[in-house]
XYZ file of C-alpha atoms in Angstrom:
625
model
C 5.768 1.382 -4.445
C 7.029 3.414 -7.424
C 7.344 1.572 -10.730
C 9.686 1.966 -13.698
C 9.376 0.666 -17.244
C 11.678 1.565 -20.149
C 12.318 0.257 -23.635
C 14.360 0.585 -26.809
C 12.835 -1.005 -29.920
C 12.099 -0.572 -33.611
C 8.345 -0.758 -32.898
C 6.086 1.642 -31.010
C 6.769 0.801 -27.386
C 4.190 3.099 -25.775
C 1.608 0.273 -25.415
C 4.313 -1.856 -23.756
C 5.171 0.955 -21.340
C 1.523 1.497 -20.437
C 0.844 -2.214 -20.007
C 3.929 -2.478 -17.787
C 2.589 0.315 -15.572
C -0.756 -1.472 -15.317
C 1.016 -4.592 -14.057
C 2.698 -2.480 -11.374
C -0.462 -0.672 -10.244
C -0.935 -3.064 -7.330
C 2.199 -1.631 -5.690
C 0.382 1.651 -4.971
C 0.856 5.061 -6.605
C -0.642 8.535 -6.792
C 0.586 9.751 -10.196
C 1.941 8.272 -13.395
C 3.594 9.363 -16.621
C 5.369 8.411 -19.830
C 8.048 10.142 -21.932
C 9.257 9.231 -25.415
C 11.670 10.328 -28.115
C 9.392 11.423 -30.973
C 10.306 13.361 -34.136
C 13.627 14.472 -32.685
C 12.051 15.865 -29.506
C 11.035 14.698 -26.033
C 7.306 14.257 -25.462
C 5.541 13.264 -22.280
C 2.161 12.805 -20.664
C 1.490 12.781 -16.926
C -1.558 12.203 -14.739
C -2.566 12.179 -11.077
C -5.312 9.713 -11.923
C -5.028 6.046 -12.842
C -2.901 4.555 -15.604
C -6.089 4.110 -17.647
C -6.414 7.898 -17.920
C -2.754 8.190 -18.920
C -3.373 5.576 -21.598
C -6.298 7.595 -22.963
C -4.170 10.752 -23.008
C -1.268 9.243 -24.944
C -3.675 7.684 -27.404
C -5.508 10.952 -28.071
C -2.237 12.889 -28.323
C -0.744 10.208 -30.615
C 2.317 9.752 -28.434
C 4.382 6.970 -29.994
C 8.023 6.035 -30.294
C 10.551 3.224 -30.224
C 12.346 4.763 -27.214
C 10.736 5.725 -23.931
C 10.360 5.456 -20.179
C 7.322 5.354 -17.896
C 6.665 5.595 -14.181
C 4.146 5.251 -11.370
C 4.966 7.539 -8.432
C 4.227 7.162 -4.738
C 4.812 10.646 -3.340
C 7.741 11.258 -1.007
C 9.162 14.692 -1.887
C 6.355 17.010 -2.964
C 2.601 16.555 -3.144
C 0.964 14.179 -5.666
C 0.357 16.834 -8.317
C 1.145 16.823 -12.038
C 4.279 18.960 -11.890
C 5.796 16.515 -9.375
C 4.918 13.450 -11.470
C 7.615 11.608 -13.425
C 9.178 11.639 -15.975
C 11.137 14.815 -15.261
C 12.876 16.819 -17.986
C 15.971 18.958 -17.968
C 16.471 21.497 -20.739
C 19.695 23.047 -19.482
C 20.537 26.160 -17.434
C 18.017 28.988 -17.645
C 15.242 26.846 -19.135
C 12.084 25.671 -17.429
C 12.253 21.938 -16.738
C 8.690 21.626 -18.006
C 9.633 22.890 -21.452
C 10.853 20.635 -24.250
C 13.964 19.177 -22.690
C 17.152 17.333 -23.514
C 17.141 14.789 -20.652
C 14.151 12.696 -19.527
C 14.402 10.692 -16.308
C 12.363 8.540 -13.921
C 13.484 7.501 -10.459
C 12.565 5.173 -7.595
C 14.073 5.778 -4.166
C 15.187 8.784 -2.160
C 18.218 11.023 -2.746
C 19.406 12.104 0.683
C 21.670 14.938 -0.518
C 19.129 16.463 -2.892
C 19.058 19.821 -1.059
C 22.808 20.228 -1.425
C 22.738 19.268 -5.107
C 19.721 21.508 -5.752
C 21.574 24.512 -4.372
C 24.632 23.779 -6.536
C 22.536 23.338 -9.684
C 20.521 26.494 -9.034
C 23.802 28.377 -8.761
C 24.655 27.045 -12.229
C 21.403 28.439 -13.631
C 19.097 25.420 -13.505
C 15.435 26.218 -12.884
C 13.384 23.720 -10.879
C 9.783 22.987 -11.749
C 8.996 20.530 -8.940
C 9.626 19.790 -5.263
C 11.018 16.329 -6.020
C 14.468 14.962 -5.371
C 14.196 13.283 -8.790
C 14.410 16.528 -10.770
C 17.806 17.094 -9.146
C 19.108 13.932 -10.858
C 17.752 15.024 -14.256
C 19.500 18.399 -14.030
C 22.695 16.794 -12.726
C 22.812 14.374 -15.673
C 22.186 17.290 -18.054
C 24.980 19.297 -16.431
C 27.431 16.408 -16.822
C 26.317 15.484 -20.358
C 28.979 15.935 -23.010
C 27.738 13.779 -25.852
C 27.803 10.408 -24.043
C 24.776 9.653 -21.875
C 26.374 6.581 -20.251
C 29.321 8.644 -19.066
C 27.017 11.381 -17.727
C 24.911 8.920 -15.735
C 27.965 7.137 -14.356
C 29.442 10.413 -13.159
C 26.104 11.555 -11.759
C 25.653 8.407 -9.668
C 28.982 9.080 -7.972
C 27.480 12.269 -6.543
C 24.211 10.744 -5.299
C 23.683 9.624 -1.706
C 20.711 7.472 -0.854
C 18.740 4.826 -2.706
C 17.841 4.982 -6.356
C 16.870 3.137 -9.483
C 16.757 5.387 -12.545
C 16.001 5.164 -16.234
C 17.057 8.054 -18.457
C 17.284 8.923 -22.140
C 18.495 11.914 -24.125
C 17.015 13.869 -27.037
C 20.381 13.813 -28.817
C 20.842 10.013 -28.680
C 17.812 8.196 -30.136
C 17.359 4.485 -29.356
C 19.407 4.602 -26.175
C 18.224 4.267 -22.561
C 20.520 4.167 -19.528
C 19.530 2.520 -16.247
C 21.293 2.579 -12.876
C 20.565 1.154 -9.435
C 21.792 1.627 -5.895
C 19.557 0.344 -3.109
C 16.395 0.091 -5.251
C 15.601 -2.844 -7.558
C 16.001 -2.642 -11.332
C 15.927 -5.440 -13.891
C 17.008 -5.691 -17.494
C 14.770 -7.499 -19.971
C 16.438 -8.885 -23.084
C 14.180 -8.961 -26.124
C 14.250 -11.328 -29.073
C 17.850 -11.243 -30.357
C 17.101 -12.427 -33.883
C 14.485 -13.922 -36.133
C 11.656 -11.421 -35.643
C 10.786 -7.938 -36.780
C 11.329 -6.769 -33.193
C 14.765 -8.316 -32.785
C 17.261 -6.232 -30.889
C 14.813 -4.580 -28.491
C 15.710 -4.297 -24.802
C 13.800 -3.294 -21.690
C 14.185 -1.953 -18.154
C 11.784 -2.329 -15.250
C 11.706 -2.127 -11.485
C 9.987 -5.537 -11.406
C 10.095 -8.445 -13.864
C 6.295 -8.569 -13.614
C 6.134 -5.367 -15.689
C 7.728 -7.230 -18.611
C 5.520 -10.336 -18.486
C 4.444 -11.236 -21.992
C 7.225 -9.125 -23.518
C 10.299 -11.116 -22.509
C 11.183 -13.829 -20.016
C 14.946 -13.238 -20.277
C 15.729 -11.218 -17.177
C 18.936 -9.871 -15.635
C 18.735 -8.698 -12.012
C 21.072 -5.736 -11.791
C 23.286 -5.578 -8.734
C 24.257 -2.704 -6.462
C 26.174 -0.020 -8.359
C 25.312 -1.357 -11.835
C 24.720 0.990 -14.750
C 23.264 -0.555 -17.917
C 23.376 0.843 -21.453
C 20.462 -0.281 -23.654
C 20.626 0.226 -27.403
C 19.099 -1.523 -30.384
C 20.614 -4.977 -30.685
C 23.236 -4.440 -28.017
C 23.655 -3.741 -24.323
C 26.326 -3.796 -21.714
C 26.459 -3.528 -17.957
C 29.079 -1.609 -16.041
C 29.633 -1.675 -12.320
C 31.439 0.684 -9.993
C 34.680 -0.698 -8.628
C 36.239 0.179 -5.268
C 38.233 2.992 -6.873
C 35.039 4.570 -8.254
C 35.771 3.614 -11.857
C 33.159 1.781 -13.910
C 34.094 -1.512 -15.556
C 32.134 -3.807 -17.866
C 30.728 -6.842 -16.040
C 28.688 -9.933 -16.894
C 25.459 -10.745 -15.080
C 23.477 -13.967 -15.193
C 20.517 -14.079 -17.581
C 17.592 -15.909 -15.985
C 14.417 -17.239 -17.509
C 11.623 -15.787 -15.393
C 7.988 -16.600 -16.044
C 6.546 -13.603 -14.265
C 2.933 -13.502 -13.175
C 1.145 -10.852 -15.200
C -0.813 -9.475 -12.302
C -3.896 -9.496 -14.525
C -5.518 -12.704 -13.261
C -9.276 -12.842 -13.551
C -11.177 -11.982 -10.393
C -13.745 -14.676 -11.104
C -16.516 -14.561 -8.485
C -14.625 -12.118 -6.243
C -15.184 -8.366 -5.928
C -11.564 -7.479 -5.210
C -8.116 -9.053 -5.348
C -7.916 -8.918 -1.561
C -10.997 -11.119 -1.221
C -9.622 -13.462 -3.874
C -6.295 -13.681 -2.068
C -7.966 -14.374 1.286
C -9.731 -17.318 -0.340
C -6.521 -18.472 -2.044
C -4.889 -19.146 1.327
C -5.649 -22.884 1.473
C -3.954 -23.362 -1.905
C -1.069 -21.003 -1.023
C -0.419 -22.895 2.214
C -0.584 -26.239 0.423
C 1.846 -25.019 -2.239
C 4.218 -23.653 0.419
C 4.245 -27.098 2.051
C 4.381 -29.007 -1.232
C 8.037 -30.062 -1.030
C 8.002 -30.760 2.722
C 8.166 -34.512 3.308
C 9.882 -34.263 6.662
C 11.579 -31.765 8.937
C 15.177 -31.159 7.931
C 17.437 -28.097 8.037
C 18.059 -28.523 4.309
C 14.559 -27.122 3.685
C 16.335 -23.777 4.142
C 19.291 -24.438 1.852
C 22.561 -26.279 1.637
C 24.657 -25.835 4.740
C 21.675 -25.041 6.962
C 22.489 -27.836 9.422
C 25.935 -26.414 10.111
C 24.495 -22.914 10.531
C 21.718 -24.083 12.859
C 24.258 -25.958 15.004
C 26.379 -22.828 15.261
C 23.680 -20.388 16.435
C 22.366 -19.873 19.952
C 19.826 -17.110 19.383
C 17.554 -15.675 16.687
C 17.078 -12.056 15.619
C 14.049 -11.391 13.415
C 13.983 -8.230 11.268
C 10.806 -7.179 9.475
C 8.292 -4.389 8.859
C 4.509 -4.081 9.000
C 2.595 -7.323 8.555
C 5.859 -9.263 8.292
C 6.853 -7.896 11.711
C 3.685 -9.399 13.180
C 4.448 -12.775 11.631
C 7.891 -12.546 13.241
C 6.313 -11.623 16.574
C 4.171 -14.759 16.359
C 7.225 -16.854 15.496
C 9.002 -15.627 18.633
C 6.490 -17.587 20.738
C 7.071 -20.719 18.664
C 10.861 -20.427 18.632
C 11.143 -19.965 22.370
C 8.527 -22.530 23.411
C 9.263 -25.284 20.874
C 12.900 -24.764 19.796
C 13.948 -23.312 23.183
C 16.082 -20.652 21.497
C 16.147 -17.010 22.700
C 14.524 -14.802 20.074
C 14.175 -11.066 19.607
C 12.032 -9.330 17.012
C 13.002 -5.893 15.728
C 11.184 -3.410 13.522
C 13.679 -3.198 10.670
C 13.304 0.561 10.183
C 14.347 1.140 13.815
C 16.980 -1.539 14.324
C 19.934 0.016 12.544
C 19.476 3.392 14.229
C 20.030 2.233 17.782
C 22.922 0.767 19.692
C 22.503 -2.970 20.102
C 24.594 -5.818 21.487
C 25.588 -8.131 18.628
C 26.192 -11.829 19.066
C 28.108 -13.522 16.236
C 26.203 -16.748 16.957
C 22.877 -15.145 16.052
C 20.715 -16.372 13.189
C 19.430 -13.181 11.554
C 16.030 -13.903 10.010
C 14.450 -11.397 7.636
C 10.786 -11.621 6.618
C 9.516 -9.841 3.515
C 6.812 -10.497 0.960
C 8.580 -8.744 -1.933
C 12.185 -9.316 -0.950
C 12.856 -5.693 -1.861
C 11.756 -3.903 1.331
C 14.352 -1.158 1.713
C 14.258 -0.934 5.517
C 14.650 -4.684 5.931
C 17.505 -4.896 3.425
C 19.287 -2.051 5.224
C 18.732 -3.715 8.606
C 20.180 -6.967 7.257
C 23.305 -5.195 6.048
C 23.649 -3.461 9.406
C 23.392 -6.783 11.262
C 26.095 -8.249 9.030
C 28.304 -5.222 9.636
C 28.083 -6.001 13.357
C 29.570 -9.454 12.731
C 26.384 -11.527 12.521
C 27.117 -13.533 9.400
C 24.395 -16.211 9.614
C 21.383 -14.941 7.672
C 18.118 -16.491 6.517
C 15.063 -15.025 4.815
C 11.446 -16.104 4.585
C 10.363 -14.512 1.336
C 7.755 -14.866 -1.403
C 9.996 -13.921 -4.355
C 12.829 -16.330 -5.169
C 14.601 -13.840 -7.468
C 14.497 -10.899 -5.041
C 17.399 -8.934 -3.593
C 16.755 -10.353 -0.120
C 17.105 -13.945 -1.293
C 20.332 -13.068 -3.073
C 21.687 -11.305 0.025
C 20.928 -14.050 2.563
C 22.906 -17.208 3.224
C 19.753 -19.334 3.568
C 16.155 -18.948 2.443
C 12.691 -20.430 2.626
C 10.607 -19.411 -0.381
C 6.904 -19.246 0.349
C 4.592 -19.956 -2.562
C 1.806 -17.482 -2.033
C 2.027 -16.377 -5.658
C 1.649 -12.766 -6.737
C -0.297 -10.738 -4.193
C -2.078 -7.826 -5.878
C -3.986 -6.305 -2.958
C -1.859 -3.858 -0.978
C -3.043 -5.292 2.346
C -1.185 -8.572 2.734
C -3.184 -11.738 3.446
C -1.923 -14.943 1.840
C 1.685 -13.726 2.099
C 1.209 -13.404 5.877
C -0.245 -16.889 6.374
C 2.461 -18.518 4.242
C 5.143 -16.604 6.151
C 3.782 -18.150 9.329
C 4.011 -21.597 7.734
C 7.647 -20.971 6.764
C 8.479 -19.694 10.239
C 6.830 -22.711 11.888
C 8.956 -24.997 9.723
C 12.028 -23.015 10.791
C 11.002 -23.483 14.411
C 10.734 -27.256 13.956
C 14.064 -27.478 12.105
C 15.867 -25.538 14.852
C 14.126 -27.639 17.510
C 15.282 -30.794 15.766
C 18.920 -29.675 15.545
C 18.856 -28.547 19.184
C 17.420 -31.883 20.369
C 13.967 -30.609 21.314
C 11.910 -32.421 18.668
C 11.213 -36.117 18.978
C 10.151 -38.265 16.031
C 6.636 -38.479 17.456
C 6.405 -34.706 17.843
C 7.673 -34.221 14.295
C 4.976 -36.478 12.909
C 2.306 -34.754 14.984
C 3.337 -31.318 13.708
C 3.566 -32.534 10.108
C 0.068 -33.996 10.363
C -1.252 -30.649 11.631
C 0.521 -28.758 8.860
C -0.877 -31.032 6.156
C -4.394 -30.598 7.516
C -3.990 -26.819 7.676
C -5.393 -26.041 4.178
C -8.588 -27.936 5.028
C -8.833 -26.185 8.398
C -8.436 -22.744 6.752
C -11.123 -23.678 4.233
C -13.497 -24.358 7.113
C -12.761 -20.920 8.594
C -13.488 -19.253 5.252
C -16.985 -20.752 5.448
C -17.645 -18.290 8.297
C -17.708 -15.383 5.814
C -21.515 -14.809 5.970
C -21.360 -14.376 9.758
C -18.431 -11.966 9.438
C -20.346 -9.929 6.835
C -23.149 -9.411 9.364
C -20.635 -7.996 11.848
C -19.013 -5.767 9.227
C -22.226 -3.810 8.679
C -22.086 -2.656 12.290
C -18.318 -2.005 12.178
C -18.732 0.193 9.100
C -20.564 2.777 11.242
C -17.722 3.016 13.772
C -14.597 5.170 13.743
C -12.551 3.327 16.370
C -11.981 -0.280 17.434
C -9.920 -2.252 19.935
C -8.431 -5.694 19.275
C -7.424 -8.022 22.106
C -5.351 -11.179 22.231
C -3.167 -12.999 24.714
C 0.127 -14.824 24.350
C 0.620 -16.377 20.928
C -2.488 -14.587 19.637
C -1.535 -11.043 20.655
C 0.417 -10.519 17.380
C -2.673 -11.799 15.527
C -4.733 -9.089 17.229
C -2.113 -6.579 16.069
C -2.419 -7.882 12.514
C -6.228 -7.682 12.681
C -6.092 -4.053 13.796
C -3.603 -3.239 11.051
C -5.836 -4.777 8.391
C -8.883 -2.809 9.567
C -7.126 0.557 9.535
C -5.271 -0.127 6.283
C -8.339 -0.601 4.122
C -11.374 0.737 6.022
C -9.592 3.787 7.530
C -11.121 3.017 10.919
C -8.706 3.793 13.741
C -7.846 0.489 15.384
C -5.431 -0.511 18.136
C -4.453 -3.877 19.546
C -3.409 -4.741 23.084
C -2.555 -7.817 25.105
C -5.866 -8.379 26.893
C -4.164 -8.285 30.285
C -3.100 -4.691 29.609
C -6.703 -3.405 29.436
C -6.760 -2.252 33.046
C -3.431 -0.477 32.615
C -4.910 2.239 30.410
C -6.886 1.183 27.302
C -9.985 0.405 29.383
C -10.526 4.189 29.565
C -11.443 4.098 25.871
C -14.163 1.475 26.209
C -17.706 2.667 25.529
C -20.672 1.287 23.612
C -19.263 3.064 20.541
C -15.910 1.233 20.749
C -16.241 -2.329 19.413
C -13.761 -4.701 21.030
C -12.641 -7.603 18.845
C -11.190 -10.530 20.778
C -9.260 -13.592 19.644
C -10.236 -16.393 22.023
C -8.553 -19.764 21.409
C -8.944 -22.589 23.900
C -5.437 -22.367 25.318
C -3.803 -21.977 28.706
C -4.759 -18.294 28.918
C -8.469 -18.773 28.212
C -9.718 -18.228 31.773
C -7.583 -15.098 32.116
C -9.035 -13.877 28.826
C -12.592 -14.472 30.029
C -11.878 -12.178 32.971
C -10.669 -9.511 30.571
C -13.914 -9.830 28.603
C -15.880 -9.226 31.793
C -13.886 -6.044 32.362
C -15.103 -4.791 28.989
C -18.751 -5.783 29.577
C -18.762 -4.107 33.000
C -17.937 -0.798 31.256
C -20.690 -1.144 28.655
C -18.332 -2.228 25.897
C -19.523 -4.231 22.891
C -17.562 -7.459 22.401
C -17.027 -9.352 19.138
C -15.307 -12.643 19.905
C -13.791 -15.245 17.579
C -13.885 -18.217 19.939
C -12.840 -21.828 19.593
C -15.816 -24.190 19.794
C -14.957 -25.551 23.237
C -14.320 -22.246 25.019
C -17.853 -22.033 26.486
C -18.108 -18.372 25.553
C -21.764 -17.833 24.675
C -23.468 -14.968 22.850
C -25.476 -12.595 25.048
C -26.380 -8.909 25.148
C -23.279 -6.955 24.156
C -21.331 -10.163 23.524
C -21.287 -11.465 19.952
C -19.546 -14.775 19.225
C -18.438 -16.462 16.008
C -17.326 -20.019 16.668
C -14.167 -21.261 15.013
C -14.427 -24.794 13.544
C -11.664 -26.335 15.643
C -8.842 -25.569 18.027
C -5.511 -25.946 16.288
C -2.877 -25.841 18.989
C 0.378 -24.110 18.090
C -0.878 -23.374 14.558
C -4.033 -21.664 15.835
C -2.780 -18.149 14.884
C -2.939 -19.082 11.192
C -6.626 -19.957 11.568
C -7.562 -17.006 13.757
C -6.098 -14.385 11.436
C -8.423 -15.404 8.581
C -11.708 -14.076 10.071
C -9.895 -10.863 11.027
C -8.912 -10.447 7.371
C -12.512 -11.038 6.327
C -13.797 -8.546 8.913
C -11.472 -5.831 7.619
C -12.331 -6.619 4.012
C -16.111 -6.566 4.379
C -16.043 -3.491 6.628
C -14.048 -1.666 3.950
C -16.546 -2.794 1.297
C -19.414 -1.486 3.419
C -17.652 1.879 3.750
C -16.942 2.037 0.016
C -13.155 2.435 0.205
C -10.657 1.405 -2.482
C -9.898 -1.995 -0.980
C -7.040 -3.123 -3.227
C -5.361 0.297 -3.398
C -5.860 2.036 -0.048
C -4.907 5.687 0.115
C -1.318 6.671 0.894
C -0.056 3.070 0.940
C 2.212 1.069 -1.341
C 2.607 -2.661 -1.804
C 6.368 -2.952 -2.027
C 8.061 -0.342 0.172
C 11.325 0.255 -1.642
C 12.262 3.564 0.010
C 13.315 4.159 3.595
């Protein structure tokens, strides 16, 4: 989602700010901007195009400085137009915010009381130039400023309700940037402390990836932290229970962040590359697994697993569908009652907490705001046992949870998740086996059988990827459609949901998924020759039922596109198109069946000419509620 980069240095940091924004482009954005302290004044450039255009603008305008902040914005309050783009300025009461200002500020998150604060600031004479909640913070900091920017920001944060990460600097205090976070991620990057011409520089960013190649010394700021960056010095303050800010120490970690600029090689887009990286990502995720043991999830996991009698999964989007798949595994293999909740809904309804619940969060980034909030809500209800399946070991979610399984998908640049999803499923299957073992439902022979299947999984996925040419042929027909249905049964219904999500995310074709048995309860009314029906057809206990559902579609003139296991005896005929999967894979079959659905979405989007890696209106890491 939105991205922040800031720096204080003796060198021109504008190229660093721009490069940092480029590394955050994959998160999704619709405007971008940079502001610097130059010749005693604030200067900025903003664009509703790509960062490359912003880079050209700052170069032609000779924007350069040792102090500055930059931002990519995903619109929440106000349309994606230039006057709503960050950074925002405040020039004091009675002055247009767009004029040369005193305060420059960028912000990730949402300020819930912005209307109230806007009214108060207008009454004090502040003129607003945008519809954003962010401009409210800039004016509030300006109103509270009395010669000490740190003090002004600390006092301003006490008045803000909601989630925020901000970076701010002042015309009157060169070589000083203040950062603050509450509910949105923000990291501090410590530059070379001595021995180089750039010694003493310090950085801020919403993601360590933005600082790759600049510094690997990273501090992950915690809730309520406010950091003061100056040349050669910095300190972190945190809000105590009484509201006062006190200096604190935070751990400095060495983080070798992926630059996000990997070569595409033979691939057209990052999404295609990431689909084809799944065999390696799965192998890496399983690399340290020699046997099934609770300790795969952290020290103390055995005691936790013995103490729980149900599982609650909290997730959003694609991660929610991986959790929905895991529910089938957990209940059939581990014999443990499991519920799956959409994280953005969970904390806003009355639920019945059970202190012996294992709360499992699933998130690619580990910074998903809705999932973090749902986790905190579950804990507030007395459910203390928490575990996350996450792709980022240094994320807020990993720090918040008692236990964790870190998937090793690597950086995922495409907004539509692929390899993160398949590795989440691997992590959740391992969790299922560990819980089954502790609960006495996994024999040694079963453990070895499952481990053998897991180790063969990368090879099996590679065989599915070889089906790409057949999927491309289907995609040319799909590209001419505007609607599609996806069907699955049992364990594969969530995979149908994920397939429909992928298609609509990147091709903009309206797609819905249903359990195949529900066709006659309503969706069958939609079936015509113009409505392709994609079906996931593994050779499992529900196969014959599924075949009956396919006949219901054919009887109404529907066009079927079936991904069928080799031994299902579903043959191609008029109106029935079949791609045969290489092998049936039992409980792990969902991981194989999702791959051709990813390929179908990808190649359909290519045929329609959409922006595959950066689909409209979407963001990679959803850090606002």
